[in-house]
Amino acid sequence: MSTIGWVIYNGNLPSSKFVDFARMLQEAAHRQNGELHIYKNNDLLSFLVSNEFKILKNTPESLPDYVIFIDKDIYLARQLESLGIPVFNSSRAIEISDDKILTYQELVKEEIPIPSTIIAPKIFSTGTIEKNMLTQVIEQLGLPLVIKEAFGSFGEQVYLVHSEAELREKVEQLQGKPFLFQSFLKSSFGRDLRLQVVGNHVVAAMKRTSEQDFRANVTSGGKMENYSPTTEEKVLAIRAAKAIGADFAGVDILFGPDDSRYVCEVNSNAHIRNLFDCTGINAADYIVRHILRQIK
Ligand SMILES: Nc1ncnc2c1ncn2[C@@H]1O[C@H](COP(=O)(O)OP(=O)(O)O)[C@@H](O)[C@H]1O
Ligand SMILES: [Mg+2]
């Protein structure tokens, strides 16, 4: 009997990037004589009745042998796991990856180098900002410093602040949301590395550089080039993916002083189209092969 998988992506986001990622995986599965059916997360309803987990859907198809989960709908991923279905990445890995604060805490547990980070205390939207907190943040991290919302992507929720006044203004804007303060690695201004990890391997990598922005994200104007990572960079990326329990991940690495390297983030749902365009390597083939091996 052949193995049937599902790939689940976010059905509400307008960008075609998400379905494109799902199709790349589906084509990779076909190349390996496997079947992978594409579902939107909102076509599947997690149904809980007293002592039972169920999935409501409008197709007669039975539940799959495995799921590739490229969405952040953690509750749905957990529902599928509760039904005994292997889910890649796991709901826990997605949950950690989605939240930059949780990610950094897991990385530090494994003694993986990250830029020094202070977690903003939880202040409800009506709370006051202590001058003392801002002073301590500046004292520890210096200026300019980076502020990141816990939940964000494409560089859009990452800010560089240059003065105490800017810091206060940003902190006021972010009240009610989880965020962190981080030391700014100026040696990494407008440049970083993206390494694609699958299992115990780095399958492709690129260097991203931006002329006009401290963020190297392609969406913020970063240019990509194929990159051959050093052994040290590969080991760092693989350890980072493992630290959050990801089977596959796009790991961002920053340049510190004196050739040091720091992990910036671990993306459990990193899109692989740019990587393919830049390097000619289709990470989908590696991801599908890795998963089929895991479920055997
Ligand atoms: N501490 C830092 N020092 C210097 N540059 C940084 C730092 N943190 C992030 N960046 C830059 O900002 C970009 C976006 O940050 P990242 O944490 O990866 O958020 P996102 O999830 O939005 O991609 C990184 O790719 C990097 O170029
Ligand atoms: Mg990033």
XYZ file of C-alpha atoms and ligand atoms in Angstrom:
324
model
C 0.000 0.000 0.000
C 1.417 3.378 -0.906
C 1.951 6.119 1.626
C -0.343 9.099 1.381
C 0.600 12.417 2.883
C -1.066 15.765 3.226
C 0.580 19.126 2.988
C -1.268 21.823 4.896
C -0.780 25.509 4.135
C -2.485 28.701 5.201
C -5.623 29.243 3.173
C -6.339 32.829 4.238
C -3.159 34.630 3.279
C -3.471 36.396 -0.080
C 0.097 35.727 -1.278
C 0.582 32.844 -3.724
C 3.894 31.984 -1.976
C 2.157 29.565 0.364
C 0.408 27.399 -2.209
C 3.588 27.515 -4.309
C 5.527 25.973 -1.403
C 2.834 23.270 -1.068
C 3.054 22.500 -4.811
C 6.844 22.239 -4.696
C 6.470 19.592 -1.990
C 3.724 17.801 -3.902
C 5.871 17.638 -7.052
C 8.803 16.367 -4.976
C 6.571 13.620 -3.553
C 5.511 12.633 -7.097
C 9.158 12.381 -8.124
C 9.537 9.890 -5.274
C 6.394 7.992 -6.340
C 4.505 9.251 -3.329
C 1.127 10.911 -3.061
C 0.799 14.231 -1.311
C -2.582 15.960 -1.197
C -2.784 19.687 -0.647
C -5.144 21.076 2.003
C -5.783 24.559 3.328
C -5.798 24.782 7.109
C -9.262 26.346 7.038
C -10.683 23.404 5.066
C -10.026 21.248 8.131
C -11.878 21.819 11.371
C -10.546 20.467 14.631
C -13.509 18.935 16.423
C -13.356 17.969 20.095
C -16.027 15.832 21.690
C -15.588 14.673 25.288
C -13.091 11.893 24.726
C -12.339 12.168 21.054
C -10.270 14.206 18.614
C -11.710 14.537 15.119
C -11.098 16.395 11.893
C -14.088 17.734 9.980
C -13.571 18.169 6.226
C -15.632 18.137 3.056
C -13.731 15.375 1.270
C -14.392 11.666 1.792
C -10.656 10.969 1.994
C -9.433 9.130 5.084
C -6.729 10.581 7.289
C -3.177 10.548 5.889
C -0.104 8.564 6.932
C 1.771 11.797 7.586
C 1.389 15.541 7.307
C 3.807 18.203 6.129
C 2.666 21.271 7.990
C 3.774 24.537 6.383
C 1.326 26.703 8.289
C 1.463 28.140 11.786
C -1.971 26.854 12.840
C -0.499 25.152 15.890
C -3.850 23.967 17.251
C -4.609 22.111 14.020
C -1.117 20.565 13.993
C -1.647 19.410 17.566
C -5.078 17.999 16.725
C -3.518 15.871 13.966
C -0.783 14.702 16.339
C -3.428 13.785 18.900
C -4.915 11.508 16.231
C -1.561 9.724 16.035
C -0.494 11.217 12.707
C 3.205 12.125 12.353
C 3.380 15.866 11.640
C 6.470 17.583 10.145
C 7.462 19.999 11.513
C 5.880 19.081 14.826
C 3.412 21.451 16.455
C 5.989 22.132 19.171
C 8.758 23.013 16.700
C 6.386 25.346 14.845
C 5.278 26.942 18.100
C 8.858 27.625 19.198
C 9.910 28.864 15.779
C 6.929 31.174 15.487
C 7.831 32.930 18.743
C 11.282 34.552 18.658
C 11.400 34.743 22.471
C 10.769 31.009 22.874
C 13.289 30.330 20.096
C 16.083 32.267 21.830
C 15.334 30.555 25.145
C 15.630 27.126 23.487
C 18.840 28.144 21.679
C 20.470 29.324 24.893
C 19.478 26.057 26.614
C 21.681 24.345 24.010
C 24.428 26.963 24.432
C 24.042 28.182 20.867
C 25.461 31.705 20.356
C 22.830 34.433 19.904
C 23.130 38.237 20.125
C 22.520 39.318 23.760
C 18.787 39.621 24.243
C 16.492 41.100 26.889
C 12.881 39.945 26.949
C 10.494 42.846 27.431
C 8.433 42.309 30.581
C 4.774 41.659 29.909
C 2.999 44.977 30.248
C -0.678 45.211 29.492
C -1.727 47.959 27.132
C -2.582 50.283 30.013
C 0.752 49.788 31.842
C 3.464 52.380 32.356
C 6.992 52.099 31.054
C 9.651 52.359 33.727
C 12.481 54.752 32.881
C 14.687 52.358 34.832
C 13.936 49.524 32.404
C 14.943 51.608 29.384
C 18.149 52.703 31.137
C 19.043 49.100 31.935
C 18.353 47.983 28.380
C 20.652 50.681 26.979
C 23.304 49.959 29.610
C 23.365 46.245 28.730
C 22.932 46.369 24.966
C 24.211 49.795 23.923
C 22.839 51.927 21.069
C 21.743 51.477 18.410
C 19.861 48.357 19.421
C 17.394 46.032 17.776
C 13.784 45.524 18.852
C 11.915 42.485 17.567
C 8.338 41.529 18.050
C 8.037 37.914 19.167
C 5.797 37.214 16.166
C 6.909 38.539 12.809
C 8.468 37.672 9.486
C 10.078 39.111 6.335
C 11.912 41.608 8.582
C 8.698 43.585 8.961
C 8.533 43.445 12.773
C 12.256 44.085 13.376
C 13.370 47.642 14.212
C 16.632 49.487 14.782
C 16.484 52.266 17.388
C 19.222 54.851 17.788
C 18.378 56.847 20.926
C 16.573 56.617 24.231
C 13.747 58.734 22.805
C 13.291 56.350 19.848
C 13.454 53.419 22.220
C 10.704 54.826 24.425
C 8.536 55.624 21.413
C 8.851 52.084 20.012
C 8.216 50.471 23.386
C 5.076 52.588 23.759
C 3.874 51.513 20.311
C 4.394 47.861 21.153
C 2.478 47.793 24.418
C 0.322 44.717 24.735
C 2.508 42.699 22.332
C 5.401 40.396 23.276
C 8.791 41.675 22.069
C 12.491 41.676 22.867
C 15.519 43.964 22.841
C 18.718 42.732 21.229
C 22.256 43.952 20.778
C 22.825 45.166 17.231
C 25.641 43.341 15.424
C 26.978 46.133 13.263
C 29.307 43.741 11.461
C 26.106 42.178 10.104
C 24.545 45.429 8.846
C 22.622 44.494 5.686
C 24.062 40.990 5.468
C 23.261 37.546 6.778
C 23.285 33.885 5.799
C 20.322 31.612 5.233
C 21.120 27.927 5.607
C 18.474 25.340 4.767
C 18.673 22.409 7.150
C 16.967 19.074 6.469
C 17.544 16.344 9.065
C 21.253 16.310 9.869
C 22.334 18.194 6.766
C 22.579 21.657 5.298
C 21.237 21.140 1.774
C 21.655 24.660 0.390
C 22.670 28.112 1.525
C 22.692 31.694 0.388
C 24.184 34.958 1.445
C 21.829 37.900 1.511
C 22.956 41.514 1.291
C 21.047 44.745 1.328
C 22.529 48.109 0.375
C 19.808 50.207 1.921
C 18.676 48.429 5.083
C 20.221 46.755 8.145
C 17.841 43.855 7.470
C 19.007 41.480 4.770
C 15.586 39.912 4.145
C 14.831 39.615 0.464
C 11.471 41.275 1.114
C 13.332 44.331 2.504
C 15.456 44.588 -0.645
C 18.162 41.999 0.109
C 19.986 40.416 -2.843
C 20.735 36.703 -2.734
C 23.790 34.812 -3.845
C 24.680 31.148 -3.664
C 26.924 30.481 -0.685
C 29.160 27.618 0.456
C 28.930 27.532 4.227
C 31.920 26.657 6.392
C 31.776 23.539 8.552
C 31.318 25.765 11.593
C 28.324 27.516 10.022
C 26.769 24.200 9.017
C 27.178 22.737 12.490
C 25.675 25.869 14.017
C 22.623 25.732 11.748
C 22.031 22.012 12.340
C 22.333 22.468 16.109
C 19.884 25.387 15.967
C 17.287 23.376 14.026
C 17.686 20.501 16.492
C 17.381 22.859 19.477
C 13.824 23.718 18.460
C 13.073 20.160 17.313
C 12.652 21.031 13.618
C 13.066 18.335 10.946
C 13.644 21.061 8.377
C 14.262 24.768 8.824
C 15.752 27.872 7.297
C 18.315 29.121 9.790
C 19.434 32.766 9.654
C 23.000 33.399 10.782
C 24.505 36.799 11.604
C 28.111 37.966 11.356
C 29.641 38.965 14.687
C 32.999 40.657 15.259
C 36.190 38.707 14.457
C 34.493 36.190 12.178
C 32.180 34.943 14.921
C 28.695 33.715 13.993
C 25.383 34.067 15.800
C 22.028 32.444 15.198
C 19.406 35.052 14.343
C 16.357 32.864 13.874
C 15.129 29.396 12.986
C 12.250 29.386 10.494
C 10.279 26.150 10.658
C 8.220 27.248 7.641
C 10.947 28.875 5.563
C 9.898 29.215 1.945
C 12.190 27.435 -0.468
C 11.392 29.115 -3.799
C 13.998 31.907 -3.436
C 16.570 29.346 -2.373
C 15.774 27.294 -5.473
C 15.972 30.308 -7.791
C 19.285 31.327 -6.249
C 21.049 27.972 -5.824
C 19.231 25.613 -8.203
C 18.718 23.260 -5.265
C 15.181 22.135 -4.609
C 14.927 21.644 -0.834
C 11.505 20.000 -1.336
C 13.199 16.826 -2.616
C 15.285 16.618 0.548
C 12.365 17.403 2.840
C 10.110 14.723 1.325
C 12.895 12.113 1.294
C 13.732 12.859 4.926
C 10.096 12.542 6.019
C 9.461 9.307 4.101
C 12.520 7.860 5.814
C 11.286 8.998 9.237
C 7.875 7.360 8.904
C 9.198 4.016 7.609
N 20.840 41.553 16.287
C 20.918 41.876 15.004
N 21.975 42.592 14.527
C 22.057 42.919 13.210
N 21.143 42.599 12.293
C 20.059 41.894 12.697
C 19.898 41.482 14.072
N 18.748 40.790 14.163
C 18.213 40.757 12.932
N 18.985 41.419 12.034
C 18.688 41.604 10.600
O 17.280 41.699 10.467
C 16.780 40.630 9.652
C 15.431 40.165 10.160
O 15.544 39.608 11.472
P 14.908 38.206 11.860
O 15.129 38.010 13.314
O 15.433 37.148 10.956
O 13.353 38.473 11.624
P 12.348 37.977 10.481
O 11.631 36.821 11.076
O 11.429 39.104 10.253
O 13.156 37.574 9.274
C 17.866 39.566 9.697
O 17.803 38.756 8.549
C 19.125 40.400 9.783
O 19.522 40.865 8.491
Mg 14.642 36.057 9.225
